PDB file of N, CA and C in Angstrom:
ATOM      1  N   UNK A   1    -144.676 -84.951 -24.557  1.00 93.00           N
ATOM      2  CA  UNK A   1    -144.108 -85.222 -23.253  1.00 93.00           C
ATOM      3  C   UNK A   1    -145.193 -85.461 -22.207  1.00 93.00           C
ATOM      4  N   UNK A   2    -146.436 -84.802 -22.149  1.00 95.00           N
ATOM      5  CA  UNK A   2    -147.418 -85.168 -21.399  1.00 95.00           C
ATOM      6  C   UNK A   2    -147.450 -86.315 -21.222  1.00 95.00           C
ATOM      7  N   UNK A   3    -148.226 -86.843 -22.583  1.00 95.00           N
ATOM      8  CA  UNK A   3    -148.550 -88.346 -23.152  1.00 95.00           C
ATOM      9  C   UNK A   3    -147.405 -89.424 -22.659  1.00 95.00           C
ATOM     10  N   UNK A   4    -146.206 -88.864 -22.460  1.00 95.00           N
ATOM     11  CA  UNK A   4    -145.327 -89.776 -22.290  1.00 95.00           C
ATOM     12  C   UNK A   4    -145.368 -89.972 -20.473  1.00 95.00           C
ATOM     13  N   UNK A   5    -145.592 -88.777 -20.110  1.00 94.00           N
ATOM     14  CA  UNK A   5    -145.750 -88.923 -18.806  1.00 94.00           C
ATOM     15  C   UNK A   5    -147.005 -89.458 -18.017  1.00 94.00           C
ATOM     16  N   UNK A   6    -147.929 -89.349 -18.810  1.00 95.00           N
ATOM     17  CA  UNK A   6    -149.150 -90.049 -18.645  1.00 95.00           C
ATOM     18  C   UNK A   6    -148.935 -91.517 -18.724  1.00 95.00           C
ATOM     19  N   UNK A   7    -148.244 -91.776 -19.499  1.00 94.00           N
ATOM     20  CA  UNK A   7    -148.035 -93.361 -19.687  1.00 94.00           C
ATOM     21  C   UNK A   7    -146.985 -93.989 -18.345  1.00 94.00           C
ATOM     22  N   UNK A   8    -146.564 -92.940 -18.348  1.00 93.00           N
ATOM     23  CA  UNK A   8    -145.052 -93.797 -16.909  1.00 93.00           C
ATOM     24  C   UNK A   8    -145.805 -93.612 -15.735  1.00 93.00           C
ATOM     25  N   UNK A   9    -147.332 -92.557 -15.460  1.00 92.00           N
ATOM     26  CA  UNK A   9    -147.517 -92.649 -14.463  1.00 92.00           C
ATOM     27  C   UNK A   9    -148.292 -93.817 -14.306  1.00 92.00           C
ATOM     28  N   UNK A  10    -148.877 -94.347 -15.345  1.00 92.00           N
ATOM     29  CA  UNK A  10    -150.009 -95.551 -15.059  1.00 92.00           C
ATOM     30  C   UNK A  10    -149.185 -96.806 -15.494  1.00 92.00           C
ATOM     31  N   UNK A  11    -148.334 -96.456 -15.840  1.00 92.00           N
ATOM     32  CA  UNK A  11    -147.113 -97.852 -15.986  1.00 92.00           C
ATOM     33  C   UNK A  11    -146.502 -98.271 -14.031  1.00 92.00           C
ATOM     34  N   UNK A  12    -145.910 -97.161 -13.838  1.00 91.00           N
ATOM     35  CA  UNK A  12    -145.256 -97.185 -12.441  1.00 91.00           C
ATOM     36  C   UNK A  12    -146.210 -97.131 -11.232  1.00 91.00           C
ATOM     37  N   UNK A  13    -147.760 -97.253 -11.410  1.00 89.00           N
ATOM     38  CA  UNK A  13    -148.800 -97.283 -10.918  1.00 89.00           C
ATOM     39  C   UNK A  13    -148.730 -95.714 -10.158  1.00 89.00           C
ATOM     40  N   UNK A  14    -148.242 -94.954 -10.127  1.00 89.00           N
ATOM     41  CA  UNK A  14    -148.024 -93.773  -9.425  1.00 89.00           C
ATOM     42  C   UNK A  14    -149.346 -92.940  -8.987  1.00 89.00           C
ATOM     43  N   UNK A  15    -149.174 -92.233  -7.986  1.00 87.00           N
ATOM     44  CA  UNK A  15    -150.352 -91.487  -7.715  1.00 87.00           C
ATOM     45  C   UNK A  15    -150.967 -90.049  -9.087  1.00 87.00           C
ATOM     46  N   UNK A  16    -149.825 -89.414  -8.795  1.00 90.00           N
ATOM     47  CA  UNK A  16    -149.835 -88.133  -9.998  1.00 90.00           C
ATOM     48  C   UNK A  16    -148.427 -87.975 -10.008  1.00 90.00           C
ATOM     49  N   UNK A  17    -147.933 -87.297 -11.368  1.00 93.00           N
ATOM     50  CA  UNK A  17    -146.895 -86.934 -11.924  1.00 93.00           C
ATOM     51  C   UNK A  17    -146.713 -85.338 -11.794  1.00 93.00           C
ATOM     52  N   UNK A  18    -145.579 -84.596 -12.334  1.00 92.00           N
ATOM     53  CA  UNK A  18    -144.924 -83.693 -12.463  1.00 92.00           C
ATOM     54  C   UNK A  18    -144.285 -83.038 -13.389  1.00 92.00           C
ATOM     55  N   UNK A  19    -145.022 -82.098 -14.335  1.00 94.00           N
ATOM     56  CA  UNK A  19    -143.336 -82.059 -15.849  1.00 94.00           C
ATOM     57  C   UNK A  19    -143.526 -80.425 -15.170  1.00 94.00           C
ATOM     58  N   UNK A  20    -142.529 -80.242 -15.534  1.00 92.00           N
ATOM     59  CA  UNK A  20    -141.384 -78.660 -15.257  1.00 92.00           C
ATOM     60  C   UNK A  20    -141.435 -78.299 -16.747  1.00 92.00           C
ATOM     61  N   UNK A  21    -141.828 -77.272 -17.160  1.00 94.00           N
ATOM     62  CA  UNK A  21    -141.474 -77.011 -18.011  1.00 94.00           C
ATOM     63  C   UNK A  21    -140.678 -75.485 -18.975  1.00 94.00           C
ATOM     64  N   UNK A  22    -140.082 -75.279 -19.616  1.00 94.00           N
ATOM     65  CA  UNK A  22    -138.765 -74.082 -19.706  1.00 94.00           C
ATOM     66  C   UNK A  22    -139.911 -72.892 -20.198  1.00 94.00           C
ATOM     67  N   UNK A  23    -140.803 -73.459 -20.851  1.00 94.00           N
ATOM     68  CA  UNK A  23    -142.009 -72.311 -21.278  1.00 94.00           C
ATOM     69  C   UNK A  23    -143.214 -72.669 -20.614  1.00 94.00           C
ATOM     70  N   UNK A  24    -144.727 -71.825 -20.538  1.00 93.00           N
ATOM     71  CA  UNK A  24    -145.415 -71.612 -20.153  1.00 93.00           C
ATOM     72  C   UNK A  24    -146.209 -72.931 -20.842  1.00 93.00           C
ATOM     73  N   UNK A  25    -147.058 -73.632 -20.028  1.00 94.00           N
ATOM     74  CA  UNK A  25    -147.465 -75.168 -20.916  1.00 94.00           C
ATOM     75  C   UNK A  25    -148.301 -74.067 -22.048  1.00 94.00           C
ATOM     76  N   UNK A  26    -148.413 -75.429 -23.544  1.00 96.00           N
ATOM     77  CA  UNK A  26    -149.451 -74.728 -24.340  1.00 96.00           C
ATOM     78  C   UNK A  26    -151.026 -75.531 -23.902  1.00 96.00           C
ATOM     79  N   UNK A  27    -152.061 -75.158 -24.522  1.00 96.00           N
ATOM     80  CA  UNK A  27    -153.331 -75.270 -24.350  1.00 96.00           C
ATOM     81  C   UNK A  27    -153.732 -77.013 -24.282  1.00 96.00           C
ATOM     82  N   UNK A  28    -152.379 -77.547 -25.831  1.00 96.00           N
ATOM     83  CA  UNK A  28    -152.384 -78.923 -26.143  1.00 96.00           C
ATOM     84  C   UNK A  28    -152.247 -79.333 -24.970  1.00 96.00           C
ATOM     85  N   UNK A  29    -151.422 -79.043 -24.033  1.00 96.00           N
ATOM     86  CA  UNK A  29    -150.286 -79.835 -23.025  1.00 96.00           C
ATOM     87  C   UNK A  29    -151.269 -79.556 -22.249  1.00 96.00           C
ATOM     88  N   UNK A  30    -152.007 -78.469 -21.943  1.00 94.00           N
ATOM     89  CA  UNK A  30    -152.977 -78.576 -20.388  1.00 94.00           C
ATOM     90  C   UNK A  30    -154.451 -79.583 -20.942  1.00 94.00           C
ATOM     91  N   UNK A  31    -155.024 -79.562 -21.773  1.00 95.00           N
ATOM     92  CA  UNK A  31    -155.872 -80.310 -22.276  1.00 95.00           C
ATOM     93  C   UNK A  31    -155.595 -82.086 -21.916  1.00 95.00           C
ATOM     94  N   UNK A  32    -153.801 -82.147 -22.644  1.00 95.00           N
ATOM     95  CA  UNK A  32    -153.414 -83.572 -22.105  1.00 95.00           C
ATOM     96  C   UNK A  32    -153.806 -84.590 -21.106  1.00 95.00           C
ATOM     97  N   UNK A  33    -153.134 -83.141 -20.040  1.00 95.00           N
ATOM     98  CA  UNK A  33    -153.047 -83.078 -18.924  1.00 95.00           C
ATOM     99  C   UNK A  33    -154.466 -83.392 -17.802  1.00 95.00           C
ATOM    100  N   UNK A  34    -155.564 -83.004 -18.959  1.00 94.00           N
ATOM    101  CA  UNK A  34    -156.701 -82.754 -17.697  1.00 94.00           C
ATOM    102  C   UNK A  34    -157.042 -84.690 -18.408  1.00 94.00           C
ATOM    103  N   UNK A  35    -157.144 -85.006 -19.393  1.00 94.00           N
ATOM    104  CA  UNK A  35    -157.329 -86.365 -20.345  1.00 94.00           C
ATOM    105  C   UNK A  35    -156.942 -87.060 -18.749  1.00 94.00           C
ATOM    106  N   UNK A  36    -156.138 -86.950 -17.962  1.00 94.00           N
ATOM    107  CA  UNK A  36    -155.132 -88.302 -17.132  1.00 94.00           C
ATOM    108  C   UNK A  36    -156.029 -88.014 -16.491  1.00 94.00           C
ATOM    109  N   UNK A  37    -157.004 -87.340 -15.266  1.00 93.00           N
ATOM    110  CA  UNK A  37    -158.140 -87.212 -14.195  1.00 93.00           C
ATOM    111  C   UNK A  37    -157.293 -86.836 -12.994  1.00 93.00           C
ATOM    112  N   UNK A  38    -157.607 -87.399 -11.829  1.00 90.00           N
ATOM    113  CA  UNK A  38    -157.625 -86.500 -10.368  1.00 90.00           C
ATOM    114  C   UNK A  38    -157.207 -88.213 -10.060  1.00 90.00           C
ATOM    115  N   UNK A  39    -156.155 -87.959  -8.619  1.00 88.00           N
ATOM    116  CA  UNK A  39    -156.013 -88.607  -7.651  1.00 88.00           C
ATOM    117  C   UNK A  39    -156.657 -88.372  -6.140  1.00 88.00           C
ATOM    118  N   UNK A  40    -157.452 -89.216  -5.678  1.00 85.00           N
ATOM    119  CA  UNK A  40    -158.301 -88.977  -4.720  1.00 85.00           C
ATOM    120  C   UNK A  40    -157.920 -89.510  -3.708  1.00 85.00           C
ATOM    121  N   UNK A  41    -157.052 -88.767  -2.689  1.00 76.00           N
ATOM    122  CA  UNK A  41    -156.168 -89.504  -1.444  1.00 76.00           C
ATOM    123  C   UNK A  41    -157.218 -89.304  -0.194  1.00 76.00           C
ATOM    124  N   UNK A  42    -157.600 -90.500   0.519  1.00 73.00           N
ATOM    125  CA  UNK A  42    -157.923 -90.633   1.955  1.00 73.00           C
ATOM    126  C   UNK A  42    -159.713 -90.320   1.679  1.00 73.00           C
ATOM    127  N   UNK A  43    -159.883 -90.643   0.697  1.00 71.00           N
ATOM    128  CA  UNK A  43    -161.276 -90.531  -0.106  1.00 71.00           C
ATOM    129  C   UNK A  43    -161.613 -89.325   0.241  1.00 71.00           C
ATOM    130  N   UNK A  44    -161.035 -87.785   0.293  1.00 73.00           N
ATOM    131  CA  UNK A  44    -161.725 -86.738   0.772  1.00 73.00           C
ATOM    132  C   UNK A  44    -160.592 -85.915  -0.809  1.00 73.00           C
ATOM    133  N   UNK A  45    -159.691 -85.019  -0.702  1.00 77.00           N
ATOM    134  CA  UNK A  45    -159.281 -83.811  -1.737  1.00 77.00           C
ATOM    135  C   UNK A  45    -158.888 -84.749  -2.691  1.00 77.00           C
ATOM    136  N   UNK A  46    -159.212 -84.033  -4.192  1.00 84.00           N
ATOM    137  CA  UNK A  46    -158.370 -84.898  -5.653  1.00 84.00           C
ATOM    138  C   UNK A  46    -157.768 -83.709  -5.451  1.00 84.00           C
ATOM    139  N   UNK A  47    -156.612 -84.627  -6.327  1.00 83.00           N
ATOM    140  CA  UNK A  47    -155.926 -83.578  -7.244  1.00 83.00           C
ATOM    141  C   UNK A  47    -155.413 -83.722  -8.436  1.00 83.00           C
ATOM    142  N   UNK A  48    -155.063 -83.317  -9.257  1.00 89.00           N
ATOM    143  CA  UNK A  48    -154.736 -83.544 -10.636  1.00 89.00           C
ATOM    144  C   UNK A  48    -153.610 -84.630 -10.861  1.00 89.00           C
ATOM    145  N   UNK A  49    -153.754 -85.617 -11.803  1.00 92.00           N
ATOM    146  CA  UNK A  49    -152.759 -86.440 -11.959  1.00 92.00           C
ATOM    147  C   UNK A  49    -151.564 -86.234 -12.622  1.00 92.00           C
ATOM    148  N   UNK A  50    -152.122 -85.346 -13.443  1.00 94.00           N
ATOM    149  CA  UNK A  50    -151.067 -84.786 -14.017  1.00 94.00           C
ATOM    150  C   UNK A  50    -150.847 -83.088 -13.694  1.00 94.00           C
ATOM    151  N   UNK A  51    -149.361 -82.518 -13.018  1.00 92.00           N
ATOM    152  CA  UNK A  51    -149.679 -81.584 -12.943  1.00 92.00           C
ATOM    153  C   UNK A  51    -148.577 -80.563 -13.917  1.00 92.00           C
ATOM    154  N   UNK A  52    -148.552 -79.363 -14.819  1.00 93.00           N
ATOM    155  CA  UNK A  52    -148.021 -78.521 -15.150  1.00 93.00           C
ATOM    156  C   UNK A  52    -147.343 -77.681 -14.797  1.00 93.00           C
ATOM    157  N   UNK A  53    -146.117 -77.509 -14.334  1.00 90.00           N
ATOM    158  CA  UNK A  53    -145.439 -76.091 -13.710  1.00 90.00           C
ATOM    159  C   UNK A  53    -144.367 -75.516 -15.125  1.00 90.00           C
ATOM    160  N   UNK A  54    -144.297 -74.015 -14.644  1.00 91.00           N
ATOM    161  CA  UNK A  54    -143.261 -73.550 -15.862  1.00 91.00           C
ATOM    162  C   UNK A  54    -141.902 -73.426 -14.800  1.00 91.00           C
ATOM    163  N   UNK A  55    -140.597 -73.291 -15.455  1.00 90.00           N
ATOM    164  CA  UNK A  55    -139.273 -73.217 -14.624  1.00 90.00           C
ATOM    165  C   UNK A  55    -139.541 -71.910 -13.933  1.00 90.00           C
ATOM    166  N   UNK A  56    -140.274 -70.709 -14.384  1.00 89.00           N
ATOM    167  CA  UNK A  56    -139.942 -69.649 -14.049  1.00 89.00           C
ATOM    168  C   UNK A  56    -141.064 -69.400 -12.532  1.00 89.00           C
ATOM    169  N   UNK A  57    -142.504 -70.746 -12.728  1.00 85.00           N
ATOM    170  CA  UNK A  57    -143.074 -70.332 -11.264  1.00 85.00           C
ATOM    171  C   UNK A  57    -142.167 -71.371 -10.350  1.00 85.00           C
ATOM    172  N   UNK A  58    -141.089 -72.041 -10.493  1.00 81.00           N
ATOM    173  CA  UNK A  58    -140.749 -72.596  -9.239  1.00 81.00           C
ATOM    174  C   UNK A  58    -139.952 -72.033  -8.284  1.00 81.00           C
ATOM    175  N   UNK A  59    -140.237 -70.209  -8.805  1.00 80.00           N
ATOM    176  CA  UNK A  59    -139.450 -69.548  -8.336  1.00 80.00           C
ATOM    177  C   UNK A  59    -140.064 -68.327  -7.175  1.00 80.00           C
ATOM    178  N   UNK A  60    -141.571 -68.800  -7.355  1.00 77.00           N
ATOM    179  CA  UNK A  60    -142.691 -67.682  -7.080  1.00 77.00           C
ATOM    180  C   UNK A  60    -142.371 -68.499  -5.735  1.00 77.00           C
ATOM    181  N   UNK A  61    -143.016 -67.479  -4.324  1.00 68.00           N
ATOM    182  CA  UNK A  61    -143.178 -68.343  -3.039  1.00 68.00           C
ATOM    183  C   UNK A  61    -143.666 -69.257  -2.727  1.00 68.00           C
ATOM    184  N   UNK A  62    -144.802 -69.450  -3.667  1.00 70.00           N
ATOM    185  CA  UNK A  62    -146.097 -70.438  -3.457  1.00 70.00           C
ATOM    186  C   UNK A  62    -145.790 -71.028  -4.576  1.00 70.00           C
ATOM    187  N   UNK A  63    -145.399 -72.547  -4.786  1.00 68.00           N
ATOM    188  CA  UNK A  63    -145.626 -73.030  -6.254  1.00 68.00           C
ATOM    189  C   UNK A  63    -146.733 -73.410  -6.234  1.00 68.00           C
ATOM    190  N   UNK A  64    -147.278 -73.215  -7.566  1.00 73.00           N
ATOM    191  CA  UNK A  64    -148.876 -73.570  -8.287  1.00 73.00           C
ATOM    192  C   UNK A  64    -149.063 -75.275  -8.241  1.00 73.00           C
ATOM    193  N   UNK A  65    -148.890 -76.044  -7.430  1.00 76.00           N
ATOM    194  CA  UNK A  65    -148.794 -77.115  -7.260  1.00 76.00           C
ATOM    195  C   UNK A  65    -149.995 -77.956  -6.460  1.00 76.00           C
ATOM    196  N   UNK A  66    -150.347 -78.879  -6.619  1.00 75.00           N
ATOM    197  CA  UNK A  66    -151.791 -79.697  -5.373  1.00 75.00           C
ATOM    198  C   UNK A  66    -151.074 -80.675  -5.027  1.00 75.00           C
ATOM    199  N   UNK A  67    -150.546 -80.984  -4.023  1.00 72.00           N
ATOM    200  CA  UNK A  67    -149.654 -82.017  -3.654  1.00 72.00           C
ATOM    201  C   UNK A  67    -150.532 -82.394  -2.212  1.00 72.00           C
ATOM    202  N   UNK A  68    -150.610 -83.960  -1.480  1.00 69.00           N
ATOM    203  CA  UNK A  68    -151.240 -84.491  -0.476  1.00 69.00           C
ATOM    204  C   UNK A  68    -150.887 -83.929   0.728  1.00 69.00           C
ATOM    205  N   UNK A  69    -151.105 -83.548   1.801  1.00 61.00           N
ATOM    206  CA  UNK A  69    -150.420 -83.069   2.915  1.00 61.00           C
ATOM    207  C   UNK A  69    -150.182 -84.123   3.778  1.00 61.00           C
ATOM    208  N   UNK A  70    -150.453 -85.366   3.962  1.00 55.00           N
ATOM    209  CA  UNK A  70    -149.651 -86.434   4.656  1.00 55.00           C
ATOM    210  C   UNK A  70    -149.349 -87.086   3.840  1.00 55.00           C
ATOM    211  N   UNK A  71    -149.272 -88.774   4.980  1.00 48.00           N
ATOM    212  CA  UNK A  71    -149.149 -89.704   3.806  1.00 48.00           C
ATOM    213  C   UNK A  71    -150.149 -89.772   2.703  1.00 48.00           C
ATOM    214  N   UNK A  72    -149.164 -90.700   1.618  1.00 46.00           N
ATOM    215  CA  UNK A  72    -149.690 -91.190   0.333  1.00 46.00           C
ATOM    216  C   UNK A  72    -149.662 -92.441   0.417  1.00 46.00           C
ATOM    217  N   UNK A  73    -150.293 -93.010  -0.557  1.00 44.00           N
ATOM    218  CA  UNK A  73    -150.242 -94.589  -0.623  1.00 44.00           C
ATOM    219  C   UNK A  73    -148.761 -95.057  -0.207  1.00 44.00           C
ATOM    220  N   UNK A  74    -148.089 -96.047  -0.159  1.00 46.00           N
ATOM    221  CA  UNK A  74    -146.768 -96.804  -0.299  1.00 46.00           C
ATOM    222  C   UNK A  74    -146.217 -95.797   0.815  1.00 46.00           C
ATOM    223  N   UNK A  75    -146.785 -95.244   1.897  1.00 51.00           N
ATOM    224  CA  UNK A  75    -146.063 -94.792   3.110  1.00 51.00           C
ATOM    225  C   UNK A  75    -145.555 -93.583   2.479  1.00 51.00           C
ATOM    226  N   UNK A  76    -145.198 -92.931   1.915  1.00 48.00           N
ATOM    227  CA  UNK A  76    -144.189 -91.768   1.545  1.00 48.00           C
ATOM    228  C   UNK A  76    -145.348 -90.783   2.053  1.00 48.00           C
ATOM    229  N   UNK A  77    -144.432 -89.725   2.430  1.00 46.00           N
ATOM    230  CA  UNK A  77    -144.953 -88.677   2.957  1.00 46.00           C
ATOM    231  C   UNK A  77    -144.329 -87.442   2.132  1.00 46.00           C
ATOM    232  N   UNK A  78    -145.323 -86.265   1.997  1.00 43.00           N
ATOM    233  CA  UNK A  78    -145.500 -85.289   1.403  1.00 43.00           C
ATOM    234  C   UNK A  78    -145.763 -84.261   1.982  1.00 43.00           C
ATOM    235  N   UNK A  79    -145.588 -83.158   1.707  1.00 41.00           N
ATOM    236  CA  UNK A  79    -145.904 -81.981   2.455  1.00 41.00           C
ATOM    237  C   UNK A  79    -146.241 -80.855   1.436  1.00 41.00           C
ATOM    238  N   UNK A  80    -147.282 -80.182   1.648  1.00 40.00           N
ATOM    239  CA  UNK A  80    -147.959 -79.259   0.930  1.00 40.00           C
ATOM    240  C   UNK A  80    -146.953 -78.029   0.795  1.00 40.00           C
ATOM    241  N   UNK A  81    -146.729 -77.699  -0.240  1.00 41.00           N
ATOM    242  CA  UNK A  81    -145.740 -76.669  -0.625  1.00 41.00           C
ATOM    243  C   UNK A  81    -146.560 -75.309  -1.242  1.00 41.00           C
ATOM    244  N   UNK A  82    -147.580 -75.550  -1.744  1.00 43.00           N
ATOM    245  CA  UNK A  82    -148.353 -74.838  -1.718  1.00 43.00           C
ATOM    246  C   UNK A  82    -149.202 -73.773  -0.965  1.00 43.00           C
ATOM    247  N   UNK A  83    -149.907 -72.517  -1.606  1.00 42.00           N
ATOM    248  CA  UNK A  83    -150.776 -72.004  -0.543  1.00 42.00           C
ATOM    249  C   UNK A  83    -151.951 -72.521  -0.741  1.00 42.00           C
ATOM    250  N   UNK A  84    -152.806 -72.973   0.279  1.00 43.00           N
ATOM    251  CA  UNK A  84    -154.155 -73.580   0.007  1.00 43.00           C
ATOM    252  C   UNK A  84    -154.752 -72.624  -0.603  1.00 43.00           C
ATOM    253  N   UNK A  85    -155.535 -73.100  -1.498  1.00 47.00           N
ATOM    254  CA  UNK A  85    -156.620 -72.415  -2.579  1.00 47.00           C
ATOM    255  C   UNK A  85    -155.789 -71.468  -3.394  1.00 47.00           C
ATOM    256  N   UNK A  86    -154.362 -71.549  -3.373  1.00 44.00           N
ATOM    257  CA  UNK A  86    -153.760 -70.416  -4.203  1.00 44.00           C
ATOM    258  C   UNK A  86    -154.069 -70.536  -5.653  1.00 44.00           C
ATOM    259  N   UNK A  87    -154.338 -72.316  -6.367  1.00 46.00           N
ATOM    260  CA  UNK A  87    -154.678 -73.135  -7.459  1.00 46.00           C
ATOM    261  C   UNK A  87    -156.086 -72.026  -8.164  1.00 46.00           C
ATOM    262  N   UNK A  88    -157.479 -72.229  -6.711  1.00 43.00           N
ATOM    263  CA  UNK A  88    -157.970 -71.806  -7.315  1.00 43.00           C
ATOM    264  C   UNK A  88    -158.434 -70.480  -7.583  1.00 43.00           C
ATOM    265  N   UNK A  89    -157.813 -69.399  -7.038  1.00 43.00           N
ATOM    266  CA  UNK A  89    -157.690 -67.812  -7.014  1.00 43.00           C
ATOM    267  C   UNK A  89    -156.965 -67.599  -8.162  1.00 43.00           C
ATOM    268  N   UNK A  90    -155.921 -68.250  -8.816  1.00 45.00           N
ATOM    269  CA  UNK A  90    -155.521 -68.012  -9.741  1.00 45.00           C
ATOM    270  C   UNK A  90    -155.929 -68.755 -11.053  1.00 45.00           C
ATOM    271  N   UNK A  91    -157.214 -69.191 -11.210  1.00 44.00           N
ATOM    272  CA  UNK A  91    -157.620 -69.973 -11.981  1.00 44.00           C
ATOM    273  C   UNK A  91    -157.666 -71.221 -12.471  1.00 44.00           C
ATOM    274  N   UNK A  92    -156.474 -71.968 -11.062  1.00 47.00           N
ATOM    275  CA  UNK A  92    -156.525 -73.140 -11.449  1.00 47.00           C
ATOM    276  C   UNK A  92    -155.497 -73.287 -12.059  1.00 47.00           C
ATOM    277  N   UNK A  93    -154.688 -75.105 -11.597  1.00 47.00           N
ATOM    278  CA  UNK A  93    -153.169 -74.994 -12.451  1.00 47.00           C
ATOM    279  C   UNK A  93    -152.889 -75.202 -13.744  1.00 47.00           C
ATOM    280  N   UNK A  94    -154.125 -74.920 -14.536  1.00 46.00           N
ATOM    281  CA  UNK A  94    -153.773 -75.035 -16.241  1.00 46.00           C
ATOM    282  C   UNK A  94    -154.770 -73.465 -16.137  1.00 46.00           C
ATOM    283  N   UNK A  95    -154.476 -72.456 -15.597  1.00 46.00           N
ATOM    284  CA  UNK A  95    -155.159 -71.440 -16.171  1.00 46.00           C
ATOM    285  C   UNK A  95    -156.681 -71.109 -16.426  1.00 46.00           C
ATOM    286  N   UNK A  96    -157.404 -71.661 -16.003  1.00 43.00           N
ATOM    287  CA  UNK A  96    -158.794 -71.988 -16.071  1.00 43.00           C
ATOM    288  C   UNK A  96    -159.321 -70.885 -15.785  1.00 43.00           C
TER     289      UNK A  96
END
């Protein structure tokens, strides 16, 4: 499913993607995951192109997420849902 999502994001030219997943990703799936690289918005923060969440953190206050805090390319706007640096106090969103 990574792989598959890796492919729709560089098919649909997309910035970075999203999989949800019902269990905790395995090692394969974060490895995948790091294979796709970083999106680098406004030439200053990357963030992962591909990112990993389990169903059970979209439940925590802070999701483990790196999302742009303004606009993105194609006008859409985003808003950081995240706590800054929460990614990397907790090792980073594949566990690092």
């Amino acid at each position: 499913m990574v792989r598959d999502l890796a492919g729709t994001v560089d098919h649909q030219d997309a910035d970075f993607g999203i999989l949800v997943t019902l269990q905790e990703p395995t090692e394969g799936m974060r490895t995948e995951a790091r294979k796709a690289g970083v999106y680098k918005y406004h030439n200053q923060r990357k963030i992962l192109r591909l990112q990993l969440v389990s169903a059970a953190n979209l439940f925590k206050e802070f999701l483990p997420l790196q999302l742009p805090p303004e606009e993105v390319r194609n006008g859409r706007k985003m808003t950081i849902i995240a706590e800054p640096g929460a990614d990397e106090a907790k090792g980073g969103l594949f566990g690092e």
